Short mmCIF file of C-alpha atoms and ligand atoms in Angstrom, two decimals:
data_model
loop_
_atom_site.label_atom_id
_atom_site.label_comp_id
_atom_site.label_asym_id
_atom_site.label_seq_id
_atom_site.Cartn_x
_atom_site.Cartn_y
_atom_site.Cartn_z
CA MET A 1 26.03 37.93 -86.27
CA LEU A 2 24.15 35.22 -88.15
CA LYS A 3 24.02 35.86 -91.88
CA PHE A 4 21.18 35.11 -94.26
CA ASP A 5 21.34 34.41 -97.96
CA PHE A 6 18.00 34.73 -99.71
CA SER A 7 19.38 34.72 -103.28
CA PHE A 8 17.72 31.45 -104.30
CA MET A 9 14.31 32.53 -103.10
CA PHE A 10 14.16 35.01 -105.99
CA GLU A 11 13.83 35.22 -109.73
CA PRO A 12 15.92 35.06 -111.90
CA ASN A 13 18.23 32.96 -109.67
CA VAL A 14 15.55 30.34 -109.48
CA LYS A 15 12.84 29.95 -112.10
CA GLY A 16 9.43 30.37 -110.45
CA GLY A 17 11.03 32.29 -107.58
CA ILE A 18 9.76 35.59 -106.18
CA SER A 19 9.74 38.40 -108.70
CA GLU A 20 10.81 41.94 -107.87
CA GLU A 21 7.26 43.09 -108.47
CA GLU A 22 5.71 40.54 -106.12
CA PHE A 23 8.18 41.45 -103.42
CA SER A 24 7.81 45.20 -103.70
CA LYS A 25 4.03 44.88 -103.50
CA LEU A 26 4.37 43.17 -100.12
CA GLU A 27 7.10 45.45 -98.75
CA PRO A 28 4.90 48.20 -97.24
CA THR A 29 2.72 45.58 -95.49
CA MET A 30 5.82 43.90 -94.12
CA SER A 31 7.21 47.15 -92.66
CA GLN A 32 3.84 47.85 -91.12
CA LEU A 33 3.68 44.37 -89.55
CA VAL A 34 7.20 44.72 -88.17
CA GLU A 35 6.16 47.98 -86.56
CA GLU A 36 3.06 46.31 -85.11
CA VAL A 37 4.99 43.43 -83.55
CA ALA A 38 7.59 45.85 -82.14
CA ARG A 39 4.79 47.92 -80.62
CA GLU A 40 2.95 44.90 -79.22
CA ARG A 41 6.23 43.59 -77.74
CA PRO A 42 5.29 39.91 -77.46
CA ALA A 43 6.11 37.95 -74.30
CA PHE A 44 9.14 36.26 -75.91
CA VAL A 45 10.69 39.74 -76.28
CA LYS A 46 9.73 41.00 -72.83
CA VAL A 47 11.30 37.98 -71.22
CA LEU A 48 14.75 39.02 -72.48
CA PHE A 49 14.58 42.29 -70.64
CA ASP A 50 13.26 40.86 -67.37
CA ARG A 51 16.39 40.75 -65.22
CA ASN A 52 14.56 38.94 -62.40
CA LEU A 53 14.05 35.87 -64.56
CA LEU A 54 17.74 35.56 -65.44
CA GLU A 55 18.71 36.24 -61.83
CA SER A 56 16.27 33.62 -60.53
CA VAL A 57 18.15 31.07 -62.62
CA GLU A 58 21.59 32.36 -61.58
CA ASP A 59 20.54 32.17 -57.92
CA LEU A 60 20.30 28.39 -58.25
CA ARG A 61 23.77 27.95 -59.77
CA GLU A 62 25.59 26.93 -56.61
CA TRP A 63 22.93 24.43 -55.55
CA ILE A 64 22.61 22.90 -59.02
CA LEU A 65 26.36 22.45 -59.44
CA ASN A 66 26.42 20.14 -56.42
CA PHE A 67 24.75 17.48 -58.56
CA ASP A 68 26.10 15.25 -61.27
CA ASN A 69 22.96 14.71 -63.37
CA PHE A 70 20.27 17.11 -64.55
CA VAL A 71 17.03 15.54 -65.77
CA VAL A 72 14.50 17.66 -67.63
CA ILE A 73 10.94 16.36 -67.21
CA GLY A 74 8.79 18.18 -69.75
CA ILE A 75 7.45 17.85 -73.27
CA GLY A 76 7.12 19.99 -76.41
CA GLY A 77 7.91 23.61 -75.68
CA SER A 78 8.93 22.62 -72.18
CA SER A 79 11.89 20.57 -73.39
CA LEU A 80 12.72 21.05 -77.09
CA GLY A 81 14.61 24.33 -76.64
CA ALA A 82 16.82 22.91 -73.90
CA ALA A 83 17.43 19.78 -75.98
CA ALA A 84 18.43 21.92 -78.97
CA LEU A 85 20.86 23.86 -76.78
CA ALA A 86 22.38 20.74 -75.26
CA ASN A 87 22.89 19.04 -78.61
CA ALA A 88 24.31 22.14 -80.26
CA LEU A 89 26.61 23.31 -77.50
CA LYS A 90 27.84 20.16 -75.83
CA PRO A 91 29.86 17.32 -77.41
CA PHE A 92 28.05 14.09 -78.33
CA ASP A 93 29.83 12.19 -75.55
CA TRP A 94 29.01 14.80 -72.88
CA ASN A 95 27.07 12.34 -70.72
CA TYR A 96 29.98 9.88 -70.79
CA LEU A 97 32.60 12.36 -69.54
CA SER A 98 33.62 12.61 -65.90
CA LYS A 99 32.54 15.65 -63.90
CA SER A 100 36.00 17.19 -64.08
CA GLU A 101 36.11 16.61 -67.85
CA ARG A 102 32.76 18.43 -67.93
CA GLY A 103 34.27 21.40 -66.11
CA GLY A 104 32.12 20.71 -63.04
CA TYR A 105 28.87 20.86 -65.02
CA LEU A 106 26.11 18.25 -65.11
CA ARG A 107 25.16 15.46 -67.45
CA ILE A 108 21.77 16.06 -69.04
CA PHE A 109 18.86 13.71 -69.74
CA PHE A 110 15.37 14.37 -71.05
CA LEU A 111 12.29 12.47 -69.91
CA GLU A 112 9.97 13.64 -72.64
CA ASN A 113 8.27 10.73 -74.35
CA VAL A 114 6.43 8.27 -72.12
CA ASP A 115 8.21 5.33 -73.70
CA PRO A 116 8.72 2.87 -70.85
CA ASP A 117 11.90 1.39 -72.35
CA TYR A 118 13.49 4.82 -72.69
CA THR A 119 12.38 6.13 -69.29
CA ALA A 120 13.57 2.98 -67.52
CA SER A 121 16.93 3.14 -69.29
CA VAL A 122 17.52 6.70 -68.07
CA LEU A 123 16.37 6.04 -64.53
CA ASP A 124 18.37 2.81 -64.31
CA ARG A 125 21.56 4.59 -65.36
CA ILE A 126 21.59 7.58 -63.03
CA ASP A 127 22.52 7.79 -59.37
CA LEU A 128 19.48 9.44 -57.77
CA LYS A 129 21.52 10.91 -54.92
CA ALA A 130 23.53 12.90 -57.46
CA THR A 131 20.54 13.97 -59.57
CA VAL A 132 18.36 17.05 -59.75
CA PHE A 133 15.04 16.79 -61.61
CA ASN A 134 13.65 19.86 -63.34
CA VAL A 135 9.89 19.39 -63.80
CA VAL A 136 8.84 21.87 -66.48
CA SER A 137 5.20 22.50 -67.30
CA LYS A 138 3.54 25.82 -67.99
CA SER A 139 0.06 24.45 -67.37
CA GLY A 140 1.19 22.10 -64.62
CA SER A 141 -1.24 19.53 -65.98
CA THR A 142 0.37 17.78 -68.96
CA ALA A 143 -0.08 14.04 -68.49
CA GLU A 144 3.37 12.93 -69.73
CA CYS A 145 5.12 15.37 -67.45
CA LEU A 146 3.03 14.53 -64.41
CA ALA A 147 3.46 10.78 -65.00
CA HIS A 148 7.26 11.15 -65.09
CA TYR A 149 7.22 13.47 -62.09
CA GLN A 150 5.37 10.89 -60.01
CA ILE A 151 7.64 8.03 -61.13
CA VAL A 152 10.70 10.04 -60.15
CA ARG A 153 9.18 11.21 -56.92
CA GLY A 154 8.23 7.63 -56.03
CA LEU A 155 11.84 6.54 -56.61
CA LEU A 156 13.24 9.38 -54.52
CA GLU A 157 10.90 8.50 -51.66
CA VAL A 158 11.69 4.79 -51.84
CA ARG A 159 15.39 5.62 -51.58
CA GLY A 160 14.72 7.87 -48.59
CA LEU A 161 15.77 11.04 -50.43
CA LYS A 162 14.07 14.34 -49.67
CA VAL A 163 12.02 15.44 -52.68
CA SER A 164 12.56 19.17 -52.12
CA GLU A 165 16.33 18.60 -52.21
CA HIS A 166 16.24 16.94 -55.63
CA VAL A 167 13.43 18.65 -57.52
CA VAL A 168 12.96 22.09 -59.03
CA PHE A 169 9.75 23.10 -60.80
CA THR A 170 9.43 25.57 -63.67
CA THR A 171 5.81 26.63 -64.09
CA ASP A 172 3.22 29.40 -64.16
CA PRO A 173 3.83 31.99 -61.41
CA LYS A 174 0.34 31.63 -59.95
CA LYS A 175 -1.73 28.84 -61.46
CA GLY A 176 -1.65 25.09 -61.73
CA LEU A 177 -0.91 21.94 -59.80
CA LEU A 178 2.89 22.27 -59.78
CA ARG A 179 2.66 25.74 -58.28
CA ARG A 180 0.35 24.41 -55.57
CA ILE A 181 2.64 21.49 -54.76
CA ALA A 182 5.67 23.80 -54.70
CA GLU A 183 3.97 26.10 -52.22
CA ARG A 184 2.74 23.24 -50.08
CA GLU A 185 6.05 21.42 -49.94
CA LYS A 186 8.56 24.26 -50.24
CA ILE A 187 9.92 22.97 -53.53
CA VAL A 188 12.17 25.39 -55.41
CA VAL A 189 10.22 26.90 -58.29
CA LEU A 190 11.01 29.15 -61.24
CA ASP A 191 8.44 31.22 -63.10
CA ILE A 192 7.24 31.03 -66.68
CA PRO A 193 5.60 34.39 -67.45
CA PRO A 194 1.83 33.78 -67.82
CA GLU A 195 1.57 35.11 -71.37
CA LEU A 196 4.62 33.17 -72.65
CA GLY A 197 3.69 30.05 -74.68
CA GLY A 198 5.78 26.88 -74.32
CA ARG A 199 7.32 26.97 -77.79
CA PHE A 200 8.42 30.59 -77.30
CA SER A 201 9.92 29.94 -73.86
CA VAL A 202 13.46 28.74 -74.54
CA LEU A 203 15.00 32.03 -73.37
CA SER A 204 13.04 32.01 -70.11
CA PRO A 205 13.89 29.77 -67.11
CA VAL A 206 12.46 26.88 -69.17
CA GLY A 207 15.60 26.77 -71.33
CA LEU A 208 17.98 28.81 -69.22
CA LEU A 209 18.12 26.55 -66.15
CA PRO A 210 19.04 23.36 -68.06
CA ALA A 211 21.47 25.45 -70.15
CA MET A 212 23.17 26.81 -67.04
CA ALA A 213 23.40 23.31 -65.54
CA ILE A 214 25.46 22.08 -68.50
CA GLY A 215 27.68 25.14 -68.59
CA VAL A 216 26.15 27.16 -71.42
CA ASP A 217 26.91 30.88 -71.24
CA ILE A 218 23.30 31.97 -70.66
CA LYS A 219 24.16 35.64 -70.73
CA ALA A 220 25.63 35.23 -74.22
CA LEU A 221 22.47 33.39 -75.24
CA VAL A 222 20.26 36.25 -74.09
CA ASP A 223 22.62 38.87 -75.54
CA GLY A 224 22.47 37.11 -78.90
CA ALA A 225 18.68 37.26 -78.82
CA LYS A 226 18.67 40.92 -77.82
CA ASP A 227 21.06 41.83 -80.65
CA ALA A 228 18.97 39.90 -83.13
CA TYR A 229 15.88 41.72 -81.86
CA THR A 230 17.40 45.07 -82.86
CA LYS A 231 17.55 43.73 -86.43
CA CYS A 232 14.05 42.23 -86.27
CA VAL A 233 12.53 45.67 -85.72
CA VAL A 234 14.28 47.39 -88.64
CA LEU A 235 11.56 48.70 -90.96
CA ASP A 236 13.60 48.32 -94.12
CA VAL A 237 12.58 44.78 -95.06
CA TRP A 238 15.76 44.13 -97.07
CA LYS A 239 17.81 44.71 -93.92
CA ASN A 240 15.57 42.74 -91.58
CA PRO A 241 16.22 38.94 -91.60
CA ALA A 242 12.95 38.09 -89.84
CA ALA A 243 10.87 40.20 -92.22
CA MET A 244 12.68 38.72 -95.20
CA MET A 245 12.13 35.15 -93.98
CA ALA A 246 8.44 35.78 -93.36
CA ALA A 247 7.93 37.59 -96.68
CA CYS A 248 9.71 34.90 -98.69
CA HIS A 249 7.84 32.01 -97.05
CA TYR A 250 4.55 33.82 -97.43
CA LEU A 251 5.07 34.63 -101.11
CA HIS A 252 6.14 31.06 -101.86
CA LYS A 253 3.13 29.77 -99.95
CA ILE A 254 0.91 31.76 -102.30
CA LYS A 255 2.69 29.99 -105.16
CA GLY A 256 1.69 26.64 -103.61
CA ARG A 257 4.86 25.95 -101.61
CA ARG A 258 3.34 25.13 -98.25
CA ILE A 259 6.10 22.88 -96.96
CA SER A 260 9.13 24.36 -95.21
CA VAL A 261 12.11 22.07 -94.94
CA MET A 262 14.86 22.95 -92.49
CA MET A 263 18.09 21.20 -93.41
CA PRO A 264 21.06 21.82 -91.13
CA TYR A 265 24.44 20.79 -92.55
CA SER A 266 25.57 20.01 -89.04
CA ASN A 267 24.63 17.18 -86.68
CA ARG A 268 24.90 19.62 -83.79
CA LEU A 269 22.13 21.78 -85.25
CA TYR A 270 19.78 18.93 -86.09
CA THR A 271 17.76 19.23 -82.86
CA LEU A 272 17.33 22.92 -83.61
CA ALA A 273 15.24 21.76 -86.56
CA ASP A 274 12.99 19.90 -84.08
CA TRP A 275 12.56 23.12 -82.15
CA PHE A 276 11.71 24.95 -85.38
CA ARG A 277 9.25 22.21 -86.39
CA GLN A 278 7.24 22.68 -83.23
CA LEU A 279 7.38 26.47 -83.40
CA TRP A 280 6.20 26.61 -86.99
CA ALA A 281 3.64 23.77 -86.76
CA GLU A 282 1.89 24.73 -83.54
CA SER A 283 2.00 28.46 -84.19
CA LEU A 284 0.85 28.52 -87.80
CA GLY A 285 -1.36 25.44 -88.17
CA LYS A 286 -4.77 26.90 -87.36
CA LYS A 287 -8.38 26.16 -88.21
CA TYR A 288 -9.72 29.65 -87.58
CA SER A 289 -8.57 33.05 -88.76
CA LEU A 290 -8.48 36.01 -86.37
CA SER A 291 -11.95 36.95 -87.58
CA GLY A 292 -13.33 33.47 -86.83
CA GLU A 293 -13.48 32.17 -90.39
CA VAL A 294 -12.53 28.52 -91.03
CA VAL A 295 -9.25 28.74 -92.96
CA HIS A 296 -7.17 25.63 -92.13
CA GLU A 297 -3.97 27.66 -92.43
CA GLY A 298 -0.45 26.43 -92.01
CA LEU A 299 2.90 25.61 -93.53
CA THR A 300 4.17 22.11 -92.84
CA PRO A 301 7.66 22.07 -91.34
CA ILE A 302 9.93 19.16 -92.19
CA LYS A 303 13.43 18.47 -91.00
CA ALA A 304 16.26 16.95 -92.95
CA LEU A 305 19.96 16.50 -92.22
CA GLY A 306 22.67 17.54 -94.66
CA VAL A 307 24.43 15.67 -96.16
CA VAL A 308 22.74 12.46 -95.02
CA ASP A 309 19.33 13.28 -96.47
CA GLN A 310 20.80 14.14 -99.85
CA HIS A 311 20.86 10.36 -100.11
CA SER A 312 17.27 10.05 -98.93
CA GLN A 313 15.14 13.15 -99.52
CA LEU A 314 16.85 15.18 -102.23
CA GLN A 315 15.40 13.20 -105.12
CA LEU A 316 11.93 14.20 -103.93
CA TYR A 317 12.90 17.82 -103.29
CA ASN A 318 14.41 18.12 -106.76
CA GLU A 319 11.92 16.25 -108.89
CA GLY A 320 8.81 15.62 -106.81
CA PRO A 321 5.97 18.10 -106.25
CA ASP A 322 7.05 21.74 -106.34
CA ASP A 323 5.51 22.42 -102.92
CA LYS A 324 8.53 23.21 -100.72
CA THR A 325 11.10 25.77 -99.76
CA ILE A 326 14.34 24.56 -98.22
CA THR A 327 16.24 26.42 -95.51
CA PHE A 328 19.83 25.31 -95.13
CA LEU A 329 21.68 25.91 -91.87
CA GLU A 330 25.31 26.39 -92.76
CA VAL A 331 28.26 26.48 -90.35
CA GLU A 332 31.25 28.55 -91.43
CA LYS A 333 33.68 27.44 -88.78
CA PHE A 334 33.46 24.05 -87.13
CA ASP A 335 35.13 23.51 -83.76
CA LYS A 336 37.19 20.61 -85.09
CA ASN A 337 39.16 20.09 -88.26
CA VAL A 338 39.27 16.59 -89.73
CA LEU A 339 41.66 16.05 -92.61
CA ILE A 340 41.13 13.30 -95.18
CA PRO A 341 44.48 11.66 -95.83
CA SER A 342 45.72 10.86 -99.36
CA ILE A 343 45.92 7.10 -99.40
CA HIS A 344 45.00 5.86 -102.88
CA ASP A 345 46.03 7.27 -106.27
CA ASP A 346 42.95 5.96 -108.10
CA GLU A 347 41.00 8.83 -109.62
CA GLU A 348 37.69 7.89 -107.95
CA ILE A 349 39.16 8.62 -104.53
CA SER A 350 42.37 10.66 -104.87
CA TYR A 351 40.52 14.00 -105.22
CA LEU A 352 39.42 13.69 -101.59
CA GLY A 353 42.93 13.38 -100.19
CA GLY A 354 44.26 16.46 -98.44
CA LYS A 355 40.78 18.05 -98.12
CA ARG A 356 38.95 18.61 -94.86
CA LEU A 357 35.59 17.01 -94.04
CA SER A 358 34.16 20.52 -93.75
CA ASP A 359 35.25 21.20 -97.38
CA LEU A 360 33.28 18.16 -98.49
CA LEU A 361 30.27 19.16 -96.39
CA ARG A 362 30.29 22.69 -97.79
CA SER A 363 30.66 21.50 -101.40
CA GLU A 364 27.71 19.19 -100.89
CA LEU A 365 25.59 22.02 -99.51
CA PHE A 366 26.57 24.16 -102.46
CA GLY A 367 25.79 21.26 -104.84
CA THR A 368 22.39 20.64 -103.27
CA GLU A 369 21.47 24.31 -103.36
CA ARG A 370 22.46 24.65 -107.01
CA SER A 371 20.75 21.43 -108.06
CA LEU A 372 17.54 22.70 -106.45
CA ALA A 373 17.90 26.05 -108.22
CA PHE A 374 18.47 24.20 -111.50
CA ASN A 375 15.11 22.47 -110.96
CA GLY A 376 13.33 25.69 -110.04
CA ARG A 377 13.15 24.83 -106.31
CA PRO A 378 13.68 27.80 -103.97
CA SER A 379 16.00 27.73 -100.98
CA MET A 380 17.70 30.05 -98.50
CA ARG A 381 20.58 29.80 -96.06
CA VAL A 382 21.05 30.77 -92.44
CA ILE A 383 24.79 31.03 -91.91
CA PHE A 384 26.32 30.43 -88.47
CA PRO A 385 29.84 31.92 -88.26
CA ALA A 386 30.29 29.32 -85.47
CA ILE A 387 28.04 27.25 -83.23
CA ASP A 388 27.97 29.08 -79.92
CA ALA A 389 25.49 30.40 -77.36
CA TYR A 390 25.44 33.91 -78.82
CA ASN A 391 24.54 32.67 -82.30
CA LEU A 392 21.90 30.26 -80.99
CA GLY A 393 20.30 33.09 -79.02
CA GLN A 394 20.03 35.03 -82.27
CA PHE A 395 18.56 32.07 -84.08
CA PHE A 396 15.80 31.65 -81.50
CA MET A 397 14.87 35.33 -81.69
CA TYR A 398 14.90 35.52 -85.49
CA TYR A 399 12.61 32.52 -85.76
CA GLU A 400 10.23 33.58 -82.99
CA PHE A 401 9.90 37.00 -84.58
CA THR A 402 9.48 35.51 -88.07
CA THR A 403 6.76 33.18 -86.78
CA THR A 404 4.91 36.11 -85.26
CA LEU A 405 5.09 37.98 -88.56
CA MET A 406 3.87 34.88 -90.38
CA GLY A 407 0.92 34.73 -87.99
CA LYS A 408 0.04 38.28 -89.00
CA LEU A 409 0.44 37.59 -92.71
CA LEU A 410 -1.76 34.50 -92.45
CA LYS A 411 -4.20 36.37 -90.20
CA ILE A 412 -4.16 33.68 -87.49
CA ASN A 413 -3.18 33.69 -83.82
CA PRO A 414 0.32 32.16 -83.55
CA PHE A 415 0.23 32.08 -79.75
CA ASP A 416 -2.56 29.56 -79.06
CA GLN A 417 -2.75 25.78 -79.66
CA PRO A 418 -6.34 24.54 -79.41
CA GLY A 419 -5.47 21.44 -81.46
CA VAL A 420 -2.89 20.36 -78.88
CA GLU A 421 -5.30 21.03 -76.03
CA LEU A 422 -7.97 18.82 -77.61
CA GLY A 423 -5.56 15.88 -77.81
CA LYS A 424 -4.61 16.44 -74.17
CA GLN A 425 -8.27 16.44 -73.10
CA ILE A 426 -9.06 13.18 -74.91
CA THR A 427 -6.05 11.60 -73.16
CA TYR A 428 -7.38 12.81 -69.79
CA SER A 429 -10.72 11.25 -70.63
CA LEU A 430 -9.19 7.89 -71.65
CA MET A 431 -7.03 7.84 -68.53
CA GLY A 432 -10.03 8.56 -66.30
CA ARG A 433 -9.24 12.10 -65.12
CA LYS A 434 -12.10 13.52 -63.08
CA GLY A 435 -14.20 16.01 -65.02
CA PHE A 436 -13.32 14.50 -68.40
CA GLU A 437 -15.22 11.17 -68.13
CA LYS A 438 -18.06 12.17 -70.39
CA MET A 439 -15.99 13.64 -73.16
CA GLU A 440 -17.17 12.63 -76.63
CA PHE A 441 -14.77 11.92 -79.45
CA PRO A 442 -15.10 10.11 -82.79
CA GLU A 443 -14.85 6.30 -82.82
CA PRO A 444 -14.71 4.43 -86.16
CA VAL A 445 -18.18 3.20 -87.13
CA ARG A 446 -16.69 0.83 -89.67
CA LYS A 447 -13.47 -0.80 -88.42
CA VAL A 448 -10.81 -1.63 -91.01
CA VAL A 449 -8.20 -3.71 -89.19
CA ILE A 450 -5.80 -6.44 -90.26
CA GLU A 451 -4.57 -8.75 -87.51
O1 PA5 B 501 4.09 25.17 -77.10
C1 PA5 B 501 3.21 24.69 -76.41
O2 PA5 B 501 2.35 25.40 -75.86
C2 PA5 B 501 3.12 23.20 -76.15
O3 PA5 B 501 3.92 22.46 -76.99
C3 PA5 B 501 3.53 22.90 -74.72
O4 PA5 B 501 4.83 23.37 -74.50
C4 PA5 B 501 3.46 21.42 -74.38
O5 PA5 B 501 2.22 20.90 -74.73
C5 PA5 B 501 3.71 21.20 -72.89
O6 PA5 B 501 2.82 21.96 -72.13
P1 PA5 B 501 3.08 22.31 -70.64
O7 PA5 B 501 4.32 23.13 -70.56
O8 PA5 B 501 1.87 23.04 -70.19
O9 PA5 B 501 3.28 21.01 -69.91
#
């Protein structure tokens, strides 16, 4: 199981950390909130126990494995989870390996941003005949996704390829444009449960289909999440990682630490920090409280990479404003061992000889953590015994549960995203979508521009 070290969130380990008294005052509330979430059984929990969803993905295995390339067309919650899985569980050169070197599994590409240079570079590289496109959109109306879908569809048609043989949709089971097109044109389609929000959907077909296509053990992923869930519902806060994470972040927020940095000491886990950023930002950044009061709540998530950002961000974290908590992601056992040879006898370099890169990485994590503690800056660690599907499944569950608890502590709804919707609607208006022509939005009265 994943391990969690909260030592440096607390006094006296870190000056200005959480005191025993502060924590014990919050404990009964935390247990009560855990009980509430367990009782409410949010959609991201239900999805784990819905065998049909997993089977619907498995049913496509044989068809999908006929292809060489898998392209995810989706944005935000419709792609970040799959991207985190691909980066964590597949080697960096995955897309450059031959199919046999990939064990028969597919290369993976993401058409997420509508950056013409990037999109063209992906579409120019792949052989369309050997490609399956997974168009993922809960609403079925997100502009970026629909633009990419049409570009791809146009290309397939120009090449004389049958769309329904190269496209699979993942969308709402009843509503939306993609569902209508799928029904009209007999396109294969997977369901996203109606009450499941994009950023909580990685363990539904949204993340599971791309994961299966690249050979991730999706059963292990789901099992990891289920096992983590059993710990998330433990009422004893000290034994419940999700409750501890929520309580610590909440108590530090009260002390003015509203920024949450996630700092993996692993390149493979870096995209996981992107997934976390979206989860935390969209779920907790809210204008209104549950009772309708204007509160402008939220904790700002930031990502950093250990050790690289020690040489970029750490100065600020140590000596700048005391407004952050840092969460390190530590890996106990890396897949590969790289030994540093002893080449020079000079004292500035000889100490490195004979050590492994992972020893250096770990010492740097330890050094960063202690330097922060020395400066009264709180931190915690999530410890991965290894990077595998089972441990990632746990990570997703712990963070989704923690986010839900944070929503309750902050008294906001973590499952909506009106701020995202507003941006989408203004885009529709600017791009001339019917029904949005008359939308009003602020324009600068006084322009301040340098050309
Ligand atoms: O988490 C969310 O709800 C959002 O980030 C969505 O995932 C994102 O906006 C894409 O939406 P859709 O899946 O409807 O295309």
